[in-house]
Coordinates of C-alpha atoms and ligand atoms in Angstrom, one line a residue:
X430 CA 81.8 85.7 89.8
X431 CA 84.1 83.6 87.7
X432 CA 82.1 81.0 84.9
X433 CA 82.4 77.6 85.8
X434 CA 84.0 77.2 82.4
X435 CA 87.2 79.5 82.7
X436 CA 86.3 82.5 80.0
X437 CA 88.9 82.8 78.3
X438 CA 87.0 82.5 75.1
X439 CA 84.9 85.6 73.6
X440 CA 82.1 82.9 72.7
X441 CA 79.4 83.6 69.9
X442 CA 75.8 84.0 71.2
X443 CA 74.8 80.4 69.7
X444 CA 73.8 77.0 70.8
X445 CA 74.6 74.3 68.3
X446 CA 72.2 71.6 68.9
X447 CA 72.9 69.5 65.8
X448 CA 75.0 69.6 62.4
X449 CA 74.3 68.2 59.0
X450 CA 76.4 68.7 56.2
X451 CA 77.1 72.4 55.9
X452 CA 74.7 73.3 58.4
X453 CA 73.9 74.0 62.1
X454 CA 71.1 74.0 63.6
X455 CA 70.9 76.3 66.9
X456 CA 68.5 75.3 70.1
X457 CA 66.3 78.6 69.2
X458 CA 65.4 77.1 65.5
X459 CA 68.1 79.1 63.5
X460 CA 69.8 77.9 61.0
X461 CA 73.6 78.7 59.6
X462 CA 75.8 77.8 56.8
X463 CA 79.0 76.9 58.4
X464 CA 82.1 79.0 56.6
X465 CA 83.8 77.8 60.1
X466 CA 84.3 74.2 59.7
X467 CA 85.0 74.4 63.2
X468 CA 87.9 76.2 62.4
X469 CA 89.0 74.2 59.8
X470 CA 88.5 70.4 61.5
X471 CA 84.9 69.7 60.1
X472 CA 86.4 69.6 56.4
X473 CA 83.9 66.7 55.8
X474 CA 80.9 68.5 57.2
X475 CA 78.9 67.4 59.9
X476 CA 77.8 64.4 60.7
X477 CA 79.1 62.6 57.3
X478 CA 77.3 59.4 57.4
X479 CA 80.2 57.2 56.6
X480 CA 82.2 58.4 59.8
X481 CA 79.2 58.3 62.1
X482 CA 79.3 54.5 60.6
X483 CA 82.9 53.9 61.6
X484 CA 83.1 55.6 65.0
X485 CA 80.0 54.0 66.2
X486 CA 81.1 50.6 65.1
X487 CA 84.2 51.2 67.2
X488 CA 82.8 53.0 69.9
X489 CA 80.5 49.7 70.3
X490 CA 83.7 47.4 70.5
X491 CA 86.9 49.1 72.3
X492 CA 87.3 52.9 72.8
X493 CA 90.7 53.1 74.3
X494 CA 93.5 50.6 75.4
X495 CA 97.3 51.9 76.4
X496 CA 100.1 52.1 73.6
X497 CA 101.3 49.2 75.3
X498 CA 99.0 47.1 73.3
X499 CA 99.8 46.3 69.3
X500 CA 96.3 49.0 68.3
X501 CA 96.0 47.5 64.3
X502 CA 94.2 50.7 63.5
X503 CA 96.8 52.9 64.8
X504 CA 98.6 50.8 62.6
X505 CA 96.6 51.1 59.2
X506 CA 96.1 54.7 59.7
X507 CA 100.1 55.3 59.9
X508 CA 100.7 53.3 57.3
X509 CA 97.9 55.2 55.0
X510 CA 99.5 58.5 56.1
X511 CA 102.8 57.3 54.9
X512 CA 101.3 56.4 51.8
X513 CA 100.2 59.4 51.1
X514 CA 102.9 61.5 51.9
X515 CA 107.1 62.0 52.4
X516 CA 107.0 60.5 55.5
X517 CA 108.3 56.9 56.5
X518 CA 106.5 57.3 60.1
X519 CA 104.3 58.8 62.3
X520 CA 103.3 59.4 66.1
X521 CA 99.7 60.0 66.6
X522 CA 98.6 62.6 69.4
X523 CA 95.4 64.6 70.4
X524 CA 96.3 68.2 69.1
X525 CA 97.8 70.8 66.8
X526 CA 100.4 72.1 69.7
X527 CA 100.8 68.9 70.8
X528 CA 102.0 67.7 67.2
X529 CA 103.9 70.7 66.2
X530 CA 105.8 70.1 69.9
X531 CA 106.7 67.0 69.1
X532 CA 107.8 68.0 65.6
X533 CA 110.1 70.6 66.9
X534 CA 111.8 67.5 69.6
X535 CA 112.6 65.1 66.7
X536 CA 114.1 68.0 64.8
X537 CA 116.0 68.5 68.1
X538 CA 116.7 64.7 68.7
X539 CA 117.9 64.4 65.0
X540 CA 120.8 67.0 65.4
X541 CA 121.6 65.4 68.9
X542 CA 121.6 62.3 67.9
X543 CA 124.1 63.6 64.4
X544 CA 126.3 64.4 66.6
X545 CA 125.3 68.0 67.1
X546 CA 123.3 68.6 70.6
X547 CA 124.7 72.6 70.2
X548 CA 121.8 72.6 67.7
X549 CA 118.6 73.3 69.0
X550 CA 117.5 76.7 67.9
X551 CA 114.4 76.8 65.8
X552 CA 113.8 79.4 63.3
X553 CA 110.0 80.4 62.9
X554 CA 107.8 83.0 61.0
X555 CA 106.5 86.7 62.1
X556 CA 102.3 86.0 62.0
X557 CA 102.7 82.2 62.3
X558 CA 100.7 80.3 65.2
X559 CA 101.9 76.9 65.8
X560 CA 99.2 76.6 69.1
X561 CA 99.1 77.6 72.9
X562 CA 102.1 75.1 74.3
X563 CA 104.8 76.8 76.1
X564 CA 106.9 75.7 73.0
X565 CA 104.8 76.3 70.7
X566 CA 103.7 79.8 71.7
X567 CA 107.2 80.5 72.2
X568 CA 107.8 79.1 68.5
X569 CA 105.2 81.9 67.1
X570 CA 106.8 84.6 69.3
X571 CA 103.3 86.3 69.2
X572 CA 103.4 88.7 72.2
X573 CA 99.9 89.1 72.7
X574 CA 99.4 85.4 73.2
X575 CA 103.0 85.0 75.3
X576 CA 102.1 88.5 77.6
X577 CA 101.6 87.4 81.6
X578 CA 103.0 83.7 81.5
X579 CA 106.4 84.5 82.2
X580 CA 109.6 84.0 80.0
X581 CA 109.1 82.5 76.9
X582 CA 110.7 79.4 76.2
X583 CA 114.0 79.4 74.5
X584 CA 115.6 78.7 71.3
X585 CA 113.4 80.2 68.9
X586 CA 114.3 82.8 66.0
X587 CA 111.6 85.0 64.3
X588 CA 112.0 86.4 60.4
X589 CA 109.2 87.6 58.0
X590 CA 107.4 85.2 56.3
X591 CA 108.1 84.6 52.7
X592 CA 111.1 86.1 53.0
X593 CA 114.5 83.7 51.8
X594 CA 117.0 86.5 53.1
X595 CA 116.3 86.7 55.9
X596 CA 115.9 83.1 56.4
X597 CA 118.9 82.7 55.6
X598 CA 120.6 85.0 57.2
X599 CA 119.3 83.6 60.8
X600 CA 120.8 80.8 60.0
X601 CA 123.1 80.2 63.6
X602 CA 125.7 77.3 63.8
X603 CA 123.2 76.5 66.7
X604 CA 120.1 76.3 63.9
X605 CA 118.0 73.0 64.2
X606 CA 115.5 73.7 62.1
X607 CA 113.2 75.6 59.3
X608 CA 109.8 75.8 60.8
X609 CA 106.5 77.6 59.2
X610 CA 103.4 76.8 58.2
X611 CA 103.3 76.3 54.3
X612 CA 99.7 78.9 54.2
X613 CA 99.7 80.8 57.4
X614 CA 96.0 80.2 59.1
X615 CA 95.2 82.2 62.2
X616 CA 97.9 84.9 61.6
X617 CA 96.1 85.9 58.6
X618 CA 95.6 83.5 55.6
X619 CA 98.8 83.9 53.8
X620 CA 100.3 81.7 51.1
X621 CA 103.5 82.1 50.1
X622 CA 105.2 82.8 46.8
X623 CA 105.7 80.1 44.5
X624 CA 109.4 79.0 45.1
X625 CA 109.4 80.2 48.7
X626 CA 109.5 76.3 50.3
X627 CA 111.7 75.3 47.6
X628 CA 114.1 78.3 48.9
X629 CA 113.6 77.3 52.8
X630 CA 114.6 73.4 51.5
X631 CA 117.7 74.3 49.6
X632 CA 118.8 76.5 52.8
X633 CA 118.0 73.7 55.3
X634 CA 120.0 71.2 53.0
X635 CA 123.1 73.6 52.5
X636 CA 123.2 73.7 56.1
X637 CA 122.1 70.9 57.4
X638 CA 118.6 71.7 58.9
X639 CA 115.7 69.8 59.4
X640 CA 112.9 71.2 57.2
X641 CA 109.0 71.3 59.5
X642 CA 106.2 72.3 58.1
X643 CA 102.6 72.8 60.6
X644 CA 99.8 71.6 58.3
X645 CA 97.9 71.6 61.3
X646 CA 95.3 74.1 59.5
X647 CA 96.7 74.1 55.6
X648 CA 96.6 69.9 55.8
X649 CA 94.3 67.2 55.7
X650 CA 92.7 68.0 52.4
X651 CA 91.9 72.3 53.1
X652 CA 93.7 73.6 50.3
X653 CA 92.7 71.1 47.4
X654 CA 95.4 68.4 48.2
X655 CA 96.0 66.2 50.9
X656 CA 98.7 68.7 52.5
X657 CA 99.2 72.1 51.3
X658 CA 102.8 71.8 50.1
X659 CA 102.4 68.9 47.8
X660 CA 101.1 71.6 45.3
X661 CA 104.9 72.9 45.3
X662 CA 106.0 69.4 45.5
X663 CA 108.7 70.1 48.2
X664 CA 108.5 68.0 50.7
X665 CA 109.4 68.4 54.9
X666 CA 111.7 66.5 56.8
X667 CA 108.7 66.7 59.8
X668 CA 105.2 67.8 59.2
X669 CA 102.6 68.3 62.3
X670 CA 98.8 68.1 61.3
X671 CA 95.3 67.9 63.3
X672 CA 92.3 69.7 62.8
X673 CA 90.4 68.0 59.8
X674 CA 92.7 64.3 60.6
X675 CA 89.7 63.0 62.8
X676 CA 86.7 65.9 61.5
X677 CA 85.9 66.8 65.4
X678 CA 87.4 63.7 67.0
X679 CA 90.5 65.0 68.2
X680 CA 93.5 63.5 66.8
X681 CA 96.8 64.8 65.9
X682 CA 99.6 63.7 64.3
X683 CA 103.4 64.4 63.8
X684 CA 105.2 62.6 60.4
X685 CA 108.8 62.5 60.0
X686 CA 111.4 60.4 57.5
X687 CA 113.4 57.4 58.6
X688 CA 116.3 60.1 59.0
X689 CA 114.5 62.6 60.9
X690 CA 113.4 60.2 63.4
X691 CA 116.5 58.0 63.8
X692 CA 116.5 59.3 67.3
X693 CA 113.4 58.2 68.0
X694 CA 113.6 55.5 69.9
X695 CA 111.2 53.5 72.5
X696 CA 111.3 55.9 75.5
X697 CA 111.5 59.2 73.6
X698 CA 107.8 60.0 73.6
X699 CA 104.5 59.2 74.4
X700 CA 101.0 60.0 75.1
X701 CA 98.5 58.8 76.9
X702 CA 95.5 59.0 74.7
X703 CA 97.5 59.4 71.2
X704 CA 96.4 57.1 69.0
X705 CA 93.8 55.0 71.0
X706 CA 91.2 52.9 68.9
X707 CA 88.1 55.4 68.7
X708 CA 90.3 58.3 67.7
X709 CA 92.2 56.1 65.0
X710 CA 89.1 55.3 63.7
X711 CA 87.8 58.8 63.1
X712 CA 90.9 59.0 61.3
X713 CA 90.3 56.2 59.1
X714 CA 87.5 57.1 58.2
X715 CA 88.6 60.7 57.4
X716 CA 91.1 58.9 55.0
X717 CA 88.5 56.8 53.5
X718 CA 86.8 59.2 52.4
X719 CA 89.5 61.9 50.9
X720 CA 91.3 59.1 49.1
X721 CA 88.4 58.3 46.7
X722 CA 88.8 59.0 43.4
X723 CA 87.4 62.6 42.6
X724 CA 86.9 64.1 46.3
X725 CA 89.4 66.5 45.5
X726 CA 88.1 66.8 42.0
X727 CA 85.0 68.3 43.3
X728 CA 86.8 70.5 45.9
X729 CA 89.2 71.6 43.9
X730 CA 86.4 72.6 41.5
X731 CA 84.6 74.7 43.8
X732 CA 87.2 76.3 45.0
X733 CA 88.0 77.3 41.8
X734 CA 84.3 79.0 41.4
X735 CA 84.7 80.5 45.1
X736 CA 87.7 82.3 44.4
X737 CA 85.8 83.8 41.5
X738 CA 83.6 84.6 43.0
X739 CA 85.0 86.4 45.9
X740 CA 86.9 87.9 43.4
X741 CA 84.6 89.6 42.3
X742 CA 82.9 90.6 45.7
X743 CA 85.6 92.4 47.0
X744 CA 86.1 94.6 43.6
X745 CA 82.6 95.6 44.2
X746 CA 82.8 96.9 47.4
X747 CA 86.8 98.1 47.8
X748 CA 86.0 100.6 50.5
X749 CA 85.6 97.5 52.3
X750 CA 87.9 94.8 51.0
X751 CA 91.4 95.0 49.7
X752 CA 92.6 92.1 49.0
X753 CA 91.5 88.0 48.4
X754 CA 94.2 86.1 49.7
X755 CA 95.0 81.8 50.5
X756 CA 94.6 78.8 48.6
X757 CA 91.9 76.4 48.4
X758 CA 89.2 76.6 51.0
X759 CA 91.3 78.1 52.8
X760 CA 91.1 82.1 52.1
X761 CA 90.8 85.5 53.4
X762 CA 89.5 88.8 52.4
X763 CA 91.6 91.8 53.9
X764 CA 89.0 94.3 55.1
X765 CA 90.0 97.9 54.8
X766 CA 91.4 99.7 57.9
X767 CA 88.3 101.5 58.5
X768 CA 86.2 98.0 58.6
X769 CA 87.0 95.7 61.4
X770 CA 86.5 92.1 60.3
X771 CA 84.9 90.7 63.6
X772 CA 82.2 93.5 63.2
X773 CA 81.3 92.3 59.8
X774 CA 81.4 88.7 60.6
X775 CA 79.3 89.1 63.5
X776 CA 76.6 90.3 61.1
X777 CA 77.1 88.1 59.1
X778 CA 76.1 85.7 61.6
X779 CA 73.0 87.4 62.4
X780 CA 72.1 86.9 58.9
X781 CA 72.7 83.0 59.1
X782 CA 76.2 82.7 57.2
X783 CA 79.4 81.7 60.0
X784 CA 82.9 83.1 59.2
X785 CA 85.9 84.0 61.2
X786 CA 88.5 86.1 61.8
X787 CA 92.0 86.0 61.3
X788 CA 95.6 88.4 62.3
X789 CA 96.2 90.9 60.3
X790 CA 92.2 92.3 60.2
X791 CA 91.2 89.5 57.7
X792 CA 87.9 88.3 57.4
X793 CA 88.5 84.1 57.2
X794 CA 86.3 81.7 55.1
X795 CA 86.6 78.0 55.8
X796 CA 83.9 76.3 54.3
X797 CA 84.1 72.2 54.1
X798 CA 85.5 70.8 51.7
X799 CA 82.2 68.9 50.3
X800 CA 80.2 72.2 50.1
X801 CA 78.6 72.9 46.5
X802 CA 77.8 75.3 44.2
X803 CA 74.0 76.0 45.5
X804 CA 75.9 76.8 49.4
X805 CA 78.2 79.3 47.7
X806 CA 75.3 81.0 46.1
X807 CA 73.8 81.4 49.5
X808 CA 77.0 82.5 51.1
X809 CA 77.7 85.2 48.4
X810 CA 74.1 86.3 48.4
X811 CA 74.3 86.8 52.2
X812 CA 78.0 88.8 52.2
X813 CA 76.5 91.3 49.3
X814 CA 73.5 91.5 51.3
X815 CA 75.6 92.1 54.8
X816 CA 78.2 94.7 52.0
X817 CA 75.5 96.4 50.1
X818 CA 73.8 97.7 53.5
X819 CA 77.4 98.4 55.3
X820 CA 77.3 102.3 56.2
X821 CA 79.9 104.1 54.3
Ligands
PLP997 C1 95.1 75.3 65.2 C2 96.5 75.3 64.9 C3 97.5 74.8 65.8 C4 97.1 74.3 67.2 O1 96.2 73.3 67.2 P1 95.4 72.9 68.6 O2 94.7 71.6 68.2 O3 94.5 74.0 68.9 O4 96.5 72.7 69.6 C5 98.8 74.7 65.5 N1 99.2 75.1 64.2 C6 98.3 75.7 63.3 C7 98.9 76.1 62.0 C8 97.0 75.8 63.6 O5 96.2 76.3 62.8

């Protein structure tokens, strides 16, 4: 008989019944360091005191009214964003998909509205994930996730990632826009080389395509700054982000310039939920908290040491691991073909320290971003434990 909850999850044999910083606490007493962050949303740990503050003072005043109404925090929160960033605006949603699919219709509505509707073909990255949308599935191109729900959408183009040739030479006269991820996530934690989104700007400038980046994993602080691609300093045209915006409240978001979204206008979009006051002021609070002086300081500091330090786990034990690979805290270890990285993250679990997998057999480490050195210890202590015993 079918689950009441539709299974189309493989789900871990744990009950969460509270979080705390960068731990969980499970119904039967256990205890786990989260290297999960929820997959990369919980960036601030769990339950950070400062956000429990601010959603509960909202929750006790107005949870949701329509975007009919002027919503100031909707307000302050785009405007902050905008600070922060290239963009000069911003539409606030509940998702990743739903972000990344709104990116990819202004980078549609900007060629229409320039006077060129014949472009509207997106061209995306092998081992991307942009989300579970028909668009944004069919913007991946991922088979396995496409297989069963008929055809995929159209108007996408797939070339390797990290890979200006070919980029450039699937550029169409029907080309609307550049889309990857500036450190692929899910498909396998890869960061570019350095000059590789300078390269996909100059070829989306020579030809006149709108630049979109999905920082819906690489954003919102995971990498050391607020989005991943300020370390290259080459900014988007359009930029979708989620996952740590609202630290488990969802909250999405899609960011444009004034050019991008000239064609934008009241009518073009809108969501039901986006935006509304409690989700805006999960948001907020995110921000408050990421803009004070040294947050990224510190995280940038330990990720530093965990790099190191992974570094030097996976030279110990290279019949296991190949390679370290990301940026930040976000990183992967490639396991060796004879390992299979869901085997050894589900002992690792067993022995109280949550990672994930990625594409591409990678074991995936997401820690949040306010862990310290004392957590890493633990972490590495329980990985050369979980190594050391591996059979041969
Ligand atoms: C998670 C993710 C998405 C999809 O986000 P949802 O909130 O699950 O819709 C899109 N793009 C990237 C890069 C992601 O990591």
């Amino acid at each position: 008989m079918i689950p009441a909850v539709m299974p189309t999850y493989a789900r871990w044999d744990v009950v969460v019944d509270r979080g705390e910083g960068c731990y969980l606490y499970a119904t039967d007493g256990r205890k786990y360091l989260d290297f999960t962050s929820g997959i990369a949303v919980t960036s601030l740990g769990h339950c950070h005191p400062h956000l429990i503050g601010a959603v509960t003072e909202q929750a006790k005043k107005l949870w949701h009214v329509s975007n009919l109404f002027q919503i100031p925090g909707q307000q302050r929160l785009a405007e902050r964003l905008v600070a922060n960033s290239f963009a000069d605006t911003v539409f606030f949603n509940n998702s990743g998909a739903e972000a990344v699919e709104l990116a990819i219709k202004v980078a549609r509505k900007y060629q229409s509205n320039a006077g060129h509707p014949e472009r509207w073909r997106v061209i995306a990255c092998h081992g991307s994930f942009h989300g579970r949308s028909f668009a944004t599935l069919a913007a991946a191109g991922a088979e396995a996730y496409l297989k069963g729900f008929g055809p995929p959408m159209e108007g996408f183009d797939h070339v390797a990632f990290n890979n200006l040739n070919e980029m450039r030479a699937a550029v169409t006269s029907e080309s609307a826009a550049i889309l990857v991820e500036p450190v692929q996530g899910e498909g396998g934690v890869r960061a570019p080389s350095a000059g590789y989104l300078r390269g996909l700007r100059n070829i989306c400038d020579e030809f006149g395509l709108m630049l979109v980046y999905d920082e819906v994993q690489s954003g919102m602080g995971r990498t050391g700054r607020l989005f991943a691609h300020q370390w290259e300093g080459v900014a988007p045209d359009i930029m979708a982000v989620a996952k740590a915006l609202g630290n488990g409240f969802p909250i999405g978001a899609c960011l444009a310039t004034e050019k991008a979204a000239a064609g934008m206008t009241p009518g073009t979009h809108g969501s039901t939920f986006g935006g509304n006051p409690l989700a805006v002021a999960a948001g907020n609070a995110v921000l408050d908290v990421m803009t004070e002086p040294g947050f990224f300081d510190h995280a940038n500091r330990i990720a530093k040491v965990l790099w190191a330090k992974l570094e030097v786990f996976a030279g110990r034990y290279p019949h296991l691991f190949q390679e370290l690979r990301g940026s930040g805290h976000l990183l992967g270890l490639r396991c060796q073909p004879s390992l299979t990285a869901g085997d050894f993250v589900a002992k690792l679990r067993t022995e109280g320290l949550l990672c994930l997998t990625a594409g591409d057999n990678v074991l995936r480490i997401l820690p949040p971003l306010i862990v310290g050195e004392a957590e890493l210890d633990e972490a590495m202590a329980t990985l050369d434990k979980v190594a050391r015993q591996w059979p041969a």
